[in-house]
mmCIF file of C-alpha atoms and ligand atoms in Angstrom:
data_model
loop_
_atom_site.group_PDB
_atom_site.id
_atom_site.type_symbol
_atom_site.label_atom_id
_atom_site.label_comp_id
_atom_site.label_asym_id
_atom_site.label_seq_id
_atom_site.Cartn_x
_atom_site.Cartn_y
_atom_site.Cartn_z
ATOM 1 C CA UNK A 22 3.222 -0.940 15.819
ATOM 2 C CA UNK A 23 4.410 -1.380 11.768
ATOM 3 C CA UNK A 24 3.690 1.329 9.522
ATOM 4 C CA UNK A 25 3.218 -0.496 5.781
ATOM 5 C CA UNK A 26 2.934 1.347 2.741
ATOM 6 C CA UNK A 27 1.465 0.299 -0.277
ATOM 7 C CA UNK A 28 3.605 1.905 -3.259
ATOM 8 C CA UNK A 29 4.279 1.303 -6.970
ATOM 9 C CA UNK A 30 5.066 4.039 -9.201
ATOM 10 C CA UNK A 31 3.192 2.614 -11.777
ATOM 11 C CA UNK A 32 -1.191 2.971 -11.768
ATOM 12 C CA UNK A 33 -3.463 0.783 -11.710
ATOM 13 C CA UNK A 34 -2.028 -1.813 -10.099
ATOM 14 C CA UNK A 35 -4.818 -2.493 -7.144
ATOM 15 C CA UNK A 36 -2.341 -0.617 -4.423
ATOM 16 C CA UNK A 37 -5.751 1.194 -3.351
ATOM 17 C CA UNK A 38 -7.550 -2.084 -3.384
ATOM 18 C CA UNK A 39 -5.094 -3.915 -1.454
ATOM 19 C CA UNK A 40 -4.317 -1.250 1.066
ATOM 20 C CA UNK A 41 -8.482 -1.484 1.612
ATOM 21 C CA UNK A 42 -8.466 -4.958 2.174
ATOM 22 C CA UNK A 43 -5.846 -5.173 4.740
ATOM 23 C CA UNK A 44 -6.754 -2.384 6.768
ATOM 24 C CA UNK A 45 -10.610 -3.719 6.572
ATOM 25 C CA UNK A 46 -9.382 -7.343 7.270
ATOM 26 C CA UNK A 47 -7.201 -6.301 10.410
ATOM 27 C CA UNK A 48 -9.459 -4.260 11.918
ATOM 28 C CA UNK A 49 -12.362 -6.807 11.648
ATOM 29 C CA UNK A 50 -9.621 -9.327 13.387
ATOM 30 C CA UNK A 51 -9.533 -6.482 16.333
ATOM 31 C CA UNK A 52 -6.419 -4.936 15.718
ATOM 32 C CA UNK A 53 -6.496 -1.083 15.802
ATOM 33 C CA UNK A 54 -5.745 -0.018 12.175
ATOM 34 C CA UNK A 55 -5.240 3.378 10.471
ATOM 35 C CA UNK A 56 -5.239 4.086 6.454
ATOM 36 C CA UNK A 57 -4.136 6.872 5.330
ATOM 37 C CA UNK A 58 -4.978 8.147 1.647
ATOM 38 C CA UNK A 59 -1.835 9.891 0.581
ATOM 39 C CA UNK A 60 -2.992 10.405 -3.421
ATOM 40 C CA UNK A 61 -4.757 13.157 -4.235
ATOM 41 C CA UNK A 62 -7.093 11.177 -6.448
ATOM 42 C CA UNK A 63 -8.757 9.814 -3.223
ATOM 43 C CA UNK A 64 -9.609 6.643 -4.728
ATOM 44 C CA UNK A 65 -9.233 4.966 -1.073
ATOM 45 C CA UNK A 66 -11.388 8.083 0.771
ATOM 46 C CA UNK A 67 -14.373 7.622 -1.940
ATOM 47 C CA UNK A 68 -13.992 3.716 -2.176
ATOM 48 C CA UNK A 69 -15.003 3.878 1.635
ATOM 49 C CA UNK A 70 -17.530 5.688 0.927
ATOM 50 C CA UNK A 71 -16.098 8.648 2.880
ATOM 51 C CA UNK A 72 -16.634 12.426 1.058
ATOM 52 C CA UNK A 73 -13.302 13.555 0.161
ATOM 53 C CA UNK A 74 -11.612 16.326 2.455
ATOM 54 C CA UNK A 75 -8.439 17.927 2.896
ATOM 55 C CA UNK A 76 -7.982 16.001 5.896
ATOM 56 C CA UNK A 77 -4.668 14.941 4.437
ATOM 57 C CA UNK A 78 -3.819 18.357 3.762
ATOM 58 C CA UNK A 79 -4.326 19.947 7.079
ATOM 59 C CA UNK A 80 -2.756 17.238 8.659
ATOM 60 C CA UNK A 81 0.485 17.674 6.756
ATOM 61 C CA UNK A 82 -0.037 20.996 4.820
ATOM 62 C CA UNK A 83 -1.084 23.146 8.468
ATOM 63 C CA UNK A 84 0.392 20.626 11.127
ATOM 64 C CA UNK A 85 -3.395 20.372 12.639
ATOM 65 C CA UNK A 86 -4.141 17.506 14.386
ATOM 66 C CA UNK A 87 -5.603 14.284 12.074
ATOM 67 C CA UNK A 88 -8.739 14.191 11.176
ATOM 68 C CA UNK A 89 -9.529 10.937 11.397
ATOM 69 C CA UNK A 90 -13.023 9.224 9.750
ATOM 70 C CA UNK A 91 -14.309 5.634 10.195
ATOM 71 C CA UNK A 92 -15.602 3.340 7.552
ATOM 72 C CA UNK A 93 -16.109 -0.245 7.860
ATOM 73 C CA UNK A 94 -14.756 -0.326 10.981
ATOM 74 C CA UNK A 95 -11.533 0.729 10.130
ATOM 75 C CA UNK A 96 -10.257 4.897 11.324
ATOM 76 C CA UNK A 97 -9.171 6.617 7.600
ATOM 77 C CA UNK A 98 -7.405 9.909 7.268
ATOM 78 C CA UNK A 99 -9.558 11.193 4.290
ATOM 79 C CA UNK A 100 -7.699 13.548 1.669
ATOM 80 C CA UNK A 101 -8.653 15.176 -1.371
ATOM 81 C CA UNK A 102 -7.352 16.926 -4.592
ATOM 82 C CA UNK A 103 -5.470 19.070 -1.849
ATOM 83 C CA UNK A 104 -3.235 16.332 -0.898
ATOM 84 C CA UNK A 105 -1.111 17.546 -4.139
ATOM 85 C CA UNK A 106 -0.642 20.818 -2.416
ATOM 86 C CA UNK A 107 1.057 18.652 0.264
ATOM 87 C CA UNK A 108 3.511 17.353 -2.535
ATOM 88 C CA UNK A 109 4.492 20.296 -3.887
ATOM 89 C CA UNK A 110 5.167 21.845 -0.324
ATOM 90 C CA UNK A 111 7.382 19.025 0.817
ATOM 91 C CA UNK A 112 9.158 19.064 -2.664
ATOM 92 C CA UNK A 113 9.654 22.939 -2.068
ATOM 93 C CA UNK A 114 11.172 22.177 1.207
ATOM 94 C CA UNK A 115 12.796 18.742 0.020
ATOM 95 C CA UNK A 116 11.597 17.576 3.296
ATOM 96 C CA UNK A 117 11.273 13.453 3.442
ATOM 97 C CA UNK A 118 10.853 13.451 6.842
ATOM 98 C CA UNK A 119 7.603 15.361 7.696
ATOM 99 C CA UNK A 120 5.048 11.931 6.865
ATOM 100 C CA UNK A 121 7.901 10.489 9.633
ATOM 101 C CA UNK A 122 7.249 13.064 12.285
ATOM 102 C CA UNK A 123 3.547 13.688 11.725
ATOM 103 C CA UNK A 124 2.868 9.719 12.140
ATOM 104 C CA UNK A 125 5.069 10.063 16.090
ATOM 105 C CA UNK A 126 1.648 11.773 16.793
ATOM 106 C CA UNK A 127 -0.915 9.234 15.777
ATOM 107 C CA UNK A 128 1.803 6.081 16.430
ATOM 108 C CA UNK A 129 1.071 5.014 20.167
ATOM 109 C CA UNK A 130 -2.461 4.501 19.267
ATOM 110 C CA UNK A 131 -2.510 1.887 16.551
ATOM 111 C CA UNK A 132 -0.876 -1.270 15.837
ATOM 112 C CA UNK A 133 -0.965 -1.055 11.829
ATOM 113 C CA UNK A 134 -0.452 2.451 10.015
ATOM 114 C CA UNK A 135 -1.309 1.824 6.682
ATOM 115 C CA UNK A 136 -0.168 3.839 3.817
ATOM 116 C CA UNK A 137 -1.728 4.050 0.295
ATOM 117 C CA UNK A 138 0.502 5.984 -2.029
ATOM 118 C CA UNK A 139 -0.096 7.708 -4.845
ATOM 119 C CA UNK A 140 1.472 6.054 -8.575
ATOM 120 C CA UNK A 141 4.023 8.211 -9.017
ATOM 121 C CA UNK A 142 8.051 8.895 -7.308
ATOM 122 C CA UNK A 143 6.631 11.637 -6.379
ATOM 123 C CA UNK A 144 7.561 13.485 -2.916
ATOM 124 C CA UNK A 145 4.740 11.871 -0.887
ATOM 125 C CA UNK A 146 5.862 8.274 -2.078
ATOM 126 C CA UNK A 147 9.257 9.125 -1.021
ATOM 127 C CA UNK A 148 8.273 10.776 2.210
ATOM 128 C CA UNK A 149 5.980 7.203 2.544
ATOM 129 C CA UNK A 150 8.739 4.721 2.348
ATOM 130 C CA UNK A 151 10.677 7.159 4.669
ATOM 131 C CA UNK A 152 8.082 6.556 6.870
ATOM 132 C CA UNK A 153 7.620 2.919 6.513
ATOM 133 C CA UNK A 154 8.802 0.091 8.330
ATOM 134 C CA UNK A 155 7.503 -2.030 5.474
ATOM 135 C CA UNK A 156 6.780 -1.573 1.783
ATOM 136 C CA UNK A 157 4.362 -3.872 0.487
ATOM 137 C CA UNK A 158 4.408 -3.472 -3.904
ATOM 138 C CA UNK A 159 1.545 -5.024 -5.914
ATOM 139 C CA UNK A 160 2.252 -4.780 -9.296
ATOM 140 C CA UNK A 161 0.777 -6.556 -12.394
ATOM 141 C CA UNK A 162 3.227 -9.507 -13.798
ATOM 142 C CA UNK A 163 3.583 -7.794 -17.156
ATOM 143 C CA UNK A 164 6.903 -6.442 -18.057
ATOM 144 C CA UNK A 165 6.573 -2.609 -18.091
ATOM 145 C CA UNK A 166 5.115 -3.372 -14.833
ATOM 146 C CA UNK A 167 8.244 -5.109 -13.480
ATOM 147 C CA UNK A 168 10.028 -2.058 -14.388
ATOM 148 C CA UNK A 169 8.305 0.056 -11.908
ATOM 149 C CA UNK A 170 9.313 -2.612 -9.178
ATOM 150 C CA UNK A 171 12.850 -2.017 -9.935
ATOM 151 C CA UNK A 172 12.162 1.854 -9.010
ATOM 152 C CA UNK A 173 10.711 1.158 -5.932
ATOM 153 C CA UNK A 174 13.700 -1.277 -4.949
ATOM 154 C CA UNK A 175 15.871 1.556 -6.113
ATOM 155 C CA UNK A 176 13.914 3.762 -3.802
ATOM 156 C CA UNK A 177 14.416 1.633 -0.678
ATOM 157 C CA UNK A 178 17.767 1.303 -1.142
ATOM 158 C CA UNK A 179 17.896 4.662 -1.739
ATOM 159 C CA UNK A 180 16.054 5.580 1.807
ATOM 160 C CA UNK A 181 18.167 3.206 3.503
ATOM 161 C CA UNK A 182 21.716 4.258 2.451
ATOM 162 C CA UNK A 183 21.073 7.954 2.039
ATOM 163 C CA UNK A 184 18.371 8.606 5.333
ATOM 164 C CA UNK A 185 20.231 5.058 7.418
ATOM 165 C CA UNK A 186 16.283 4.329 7.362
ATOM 166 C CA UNK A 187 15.668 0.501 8.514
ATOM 167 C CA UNK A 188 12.944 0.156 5.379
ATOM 168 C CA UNK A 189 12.132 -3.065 4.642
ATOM 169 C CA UNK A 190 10.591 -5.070 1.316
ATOM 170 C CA UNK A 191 7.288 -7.162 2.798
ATOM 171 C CA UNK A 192 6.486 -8.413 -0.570
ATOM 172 C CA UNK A 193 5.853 -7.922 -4.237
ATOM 173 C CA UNK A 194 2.030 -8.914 -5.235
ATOM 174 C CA UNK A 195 1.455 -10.180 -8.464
ATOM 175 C CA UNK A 196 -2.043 -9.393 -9.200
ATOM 176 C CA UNK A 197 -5.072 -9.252 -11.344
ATOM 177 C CA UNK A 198 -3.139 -12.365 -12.610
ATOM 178 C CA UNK A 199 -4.480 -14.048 -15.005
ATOM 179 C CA UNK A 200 -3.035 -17.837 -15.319
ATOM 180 C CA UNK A 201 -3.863 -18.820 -18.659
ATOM 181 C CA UNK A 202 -2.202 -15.572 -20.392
ATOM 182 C CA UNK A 203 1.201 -16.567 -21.644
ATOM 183 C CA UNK A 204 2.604 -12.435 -21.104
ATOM 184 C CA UNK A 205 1.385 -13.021 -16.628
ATOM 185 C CA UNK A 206 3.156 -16.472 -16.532
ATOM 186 C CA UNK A 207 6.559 -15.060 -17.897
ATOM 187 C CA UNK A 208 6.083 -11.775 -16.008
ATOM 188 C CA UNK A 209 5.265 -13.885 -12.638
ATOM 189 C CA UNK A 210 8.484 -15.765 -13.894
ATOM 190 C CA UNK A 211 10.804 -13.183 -14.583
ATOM 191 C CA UNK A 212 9.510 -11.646 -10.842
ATOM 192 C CA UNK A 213 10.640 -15.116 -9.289
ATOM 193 C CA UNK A 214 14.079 -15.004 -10.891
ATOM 194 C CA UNK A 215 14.773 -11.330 -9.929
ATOM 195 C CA UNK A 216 13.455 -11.479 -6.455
ATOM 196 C CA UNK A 217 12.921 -14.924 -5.263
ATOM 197 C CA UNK A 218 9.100 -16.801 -4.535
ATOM 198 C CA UNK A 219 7.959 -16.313 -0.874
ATOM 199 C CA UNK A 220 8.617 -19.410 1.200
ATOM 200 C CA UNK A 221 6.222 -19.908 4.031
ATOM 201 C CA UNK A 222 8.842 -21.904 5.724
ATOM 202 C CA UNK A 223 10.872 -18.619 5.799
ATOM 203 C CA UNK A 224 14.154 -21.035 4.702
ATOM 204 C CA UNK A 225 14.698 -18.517 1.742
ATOM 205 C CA UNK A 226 14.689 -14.999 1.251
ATOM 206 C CA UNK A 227 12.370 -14.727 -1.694
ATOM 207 C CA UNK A 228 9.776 -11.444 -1.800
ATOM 208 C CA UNK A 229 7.710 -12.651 -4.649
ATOM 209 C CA UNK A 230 4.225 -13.642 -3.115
ATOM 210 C CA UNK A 231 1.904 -16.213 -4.664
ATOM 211 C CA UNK A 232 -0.649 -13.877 -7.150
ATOM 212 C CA UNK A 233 -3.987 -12.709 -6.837
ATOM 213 C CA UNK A 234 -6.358 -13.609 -9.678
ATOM 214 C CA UNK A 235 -8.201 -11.273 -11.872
ATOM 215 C CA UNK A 236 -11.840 -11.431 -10.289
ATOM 216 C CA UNK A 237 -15.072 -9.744 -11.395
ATOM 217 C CA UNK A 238 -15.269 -9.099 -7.409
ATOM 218 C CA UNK A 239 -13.794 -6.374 -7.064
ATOM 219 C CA UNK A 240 -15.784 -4.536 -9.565
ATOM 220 C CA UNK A 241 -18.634 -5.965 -8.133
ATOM 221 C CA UNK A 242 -17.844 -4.566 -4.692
ATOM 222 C CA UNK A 243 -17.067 -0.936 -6.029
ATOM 223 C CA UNK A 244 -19.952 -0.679 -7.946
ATOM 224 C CA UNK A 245 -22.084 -1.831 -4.892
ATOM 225 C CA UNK A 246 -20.428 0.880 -2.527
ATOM 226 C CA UNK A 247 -19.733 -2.582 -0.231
ATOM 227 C CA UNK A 248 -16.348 -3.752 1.202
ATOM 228 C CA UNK A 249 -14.536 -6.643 -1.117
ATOM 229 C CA UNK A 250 -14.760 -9.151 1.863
ATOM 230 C CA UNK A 251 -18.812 -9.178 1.234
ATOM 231 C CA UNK A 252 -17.932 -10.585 -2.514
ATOM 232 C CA UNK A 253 -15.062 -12.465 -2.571
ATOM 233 C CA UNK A 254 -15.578 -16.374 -2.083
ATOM 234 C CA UNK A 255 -13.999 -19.702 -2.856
ATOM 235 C CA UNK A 256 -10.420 -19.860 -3.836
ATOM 236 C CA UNK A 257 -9.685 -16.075 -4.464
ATOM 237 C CA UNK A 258 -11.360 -15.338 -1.215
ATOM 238 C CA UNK A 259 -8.293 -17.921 0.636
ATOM 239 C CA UNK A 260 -5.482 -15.649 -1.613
ATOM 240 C CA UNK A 261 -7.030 -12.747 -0.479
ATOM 241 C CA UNK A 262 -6.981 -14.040 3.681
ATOM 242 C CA UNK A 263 -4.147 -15.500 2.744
ATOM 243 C CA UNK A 264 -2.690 -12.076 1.910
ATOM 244 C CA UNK A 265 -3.662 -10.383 4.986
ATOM 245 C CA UNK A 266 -2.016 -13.300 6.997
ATOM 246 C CA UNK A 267 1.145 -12.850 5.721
ATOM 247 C CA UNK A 268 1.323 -9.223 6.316
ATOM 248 C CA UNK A 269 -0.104 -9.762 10.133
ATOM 249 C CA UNK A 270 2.746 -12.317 10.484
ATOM 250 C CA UNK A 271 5.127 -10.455 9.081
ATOM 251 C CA UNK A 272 4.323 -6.876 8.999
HETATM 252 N N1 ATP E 304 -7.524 -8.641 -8.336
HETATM 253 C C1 ATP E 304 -8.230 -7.799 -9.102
HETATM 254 N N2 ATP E 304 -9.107 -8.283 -10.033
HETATM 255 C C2 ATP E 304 -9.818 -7.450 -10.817
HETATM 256 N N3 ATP E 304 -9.767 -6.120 -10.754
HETATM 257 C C3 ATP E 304 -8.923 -5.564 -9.859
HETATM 258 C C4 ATP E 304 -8.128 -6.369 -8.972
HETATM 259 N N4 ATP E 304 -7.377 -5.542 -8.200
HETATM 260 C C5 ATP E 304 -7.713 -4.280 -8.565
HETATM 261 N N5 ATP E 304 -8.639 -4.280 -9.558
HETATM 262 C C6 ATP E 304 -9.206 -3.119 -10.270
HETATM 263 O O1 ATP E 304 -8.151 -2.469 -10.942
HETATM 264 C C7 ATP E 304 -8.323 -1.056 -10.919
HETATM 265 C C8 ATP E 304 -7.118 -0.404 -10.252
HETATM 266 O O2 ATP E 304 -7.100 -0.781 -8.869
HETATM 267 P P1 ATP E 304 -6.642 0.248 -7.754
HETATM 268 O O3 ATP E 304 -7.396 1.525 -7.865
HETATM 269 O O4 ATP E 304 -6.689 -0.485 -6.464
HETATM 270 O O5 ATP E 304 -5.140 0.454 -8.239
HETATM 271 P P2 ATP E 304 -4.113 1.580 -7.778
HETATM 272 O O6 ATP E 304 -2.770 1.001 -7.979
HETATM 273 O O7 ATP E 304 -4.460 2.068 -6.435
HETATM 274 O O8 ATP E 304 -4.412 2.711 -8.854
HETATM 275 P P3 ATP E 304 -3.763 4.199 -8.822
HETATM 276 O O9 ATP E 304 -2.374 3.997 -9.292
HETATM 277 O O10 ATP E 304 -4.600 4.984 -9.774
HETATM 278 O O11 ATP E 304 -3.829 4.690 -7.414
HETATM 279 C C9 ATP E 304 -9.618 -0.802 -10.173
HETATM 280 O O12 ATP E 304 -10.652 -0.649 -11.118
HETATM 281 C C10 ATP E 304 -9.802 -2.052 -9.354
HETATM 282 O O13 ATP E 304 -11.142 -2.288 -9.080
HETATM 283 MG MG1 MG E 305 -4.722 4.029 -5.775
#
């Protein structure tokens, strides 16, 4: 069992996207998978065409057991505009630890827990990498984007000296990259220097996995209500699989 989450203080950045995709993509491959929807914009919840519900809320807010929904063959703890409730209880109680305890309930039945966080440093991204056994960060490779990588790092080092948590960094992912704009290829570059390219060979240490396009697909697939595996062909569909390979091999 691996709980992931998918963080980045900054918006926008296709965490929701990506957290779909993997949990879809394992769960088609058999593996039992859960996502959770930690921001209380509910992008993930309404992208799965599941009605938003304070799922989340009870869950964490009333220590009820999880509601849990399935969509596309993957089980989704829904949550609503009530999942900010959540926050602002565990910021009251500076508690990082209750995401932690409430996922000992719902561990022994899955193999991936799947975490999509909200874009902020907010409580509920804290109490997420607290959580985690992995952090997975897409971000965009633009340099105000980079910045909000450096948070995150800050954060897990943060976790793991101040809470002895065993967090780990599964990757960075550059994406909505777009190859022939000279501001991606120096942000993809200054990523690479900071924290090293993936190696496949696992010889070297480097976070930095290889980008995921722009594509009109994934507008395409929200706009059709259908899942992003339906749309996505040719080369971007291999960086996409490829994506979900890495984190079943080393999530
Ligand atoms: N590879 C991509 N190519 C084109 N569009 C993309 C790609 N990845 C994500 N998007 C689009 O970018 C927007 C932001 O994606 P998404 O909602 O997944 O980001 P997020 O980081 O979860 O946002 P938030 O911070 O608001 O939670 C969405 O409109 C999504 O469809
Ligand atoms: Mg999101």
């Amino acid at each position: 069992m691996t709980t992931i989450a998918v963080a980045n203080r900054k918006g926008g950045v296709g965490k929701t996207t990506i957290a779909i995709a993997i949990g879809t993509k394992l769960a088609a491959q058999g593996h039992a998978v859960v996502l959770i929807d930690l921001d209380s914009q509910a992008n993930a919840t309404e992208a799965l065409g599941i009605p938003p519900q304070p799922a989340i809320f009870s869950w964490l807010g009333a220590e009820e057991p999880p509601e849990i929904t399935q969509a596309w063959g993957v089980d989704v703890l829904p949550g609503n505009a009530r999942t900010e409730y959540v926050n602002l209880i565990l910021s009251s109680d500076g508690d990082r630890g209750a995401i932690h305890r409430a996922l000992r309930r719902l561990r022994h039945n899955y193999q991936y827990i799947i975490l999509d966080c909200p874009p902020s440093l907010s409580m509920l991204t804290r109490s997420a990498i607290y959580a985690a056994d992995q952090v997975l960060i897409p971000t965009l490779a633009e340099y105000l984007s980079i910045a909000g990588v450096r948070q995150m790092m800050d954060l897990l080092v943060e976790t793991r000296q101040r809470f002895e948590r065993k967090v780990q960094l599964l990757g960075i992912v550059p994406n909505m990259y777009r190859r022939v704009t000279a501001e991606h290829k120096s942000g993809l570059t200054d990523l690479v220097a900071a924290y090293g390219a993936w190696n496949p060979n696992g010889s070297s240490t480097g976070r930095v996995w290889p980008p995921l396009r722009e594509t009109i697909a994934v507008a395409a697939a929200v706009a059709e209500g259908v899942s992003l595996w339906d749309k996505l062909e040719g080369q971007v569909l291999r960086e996409w699989g490829a994506m979900v390979e890495r984190v079943r091999q080393y999530g």
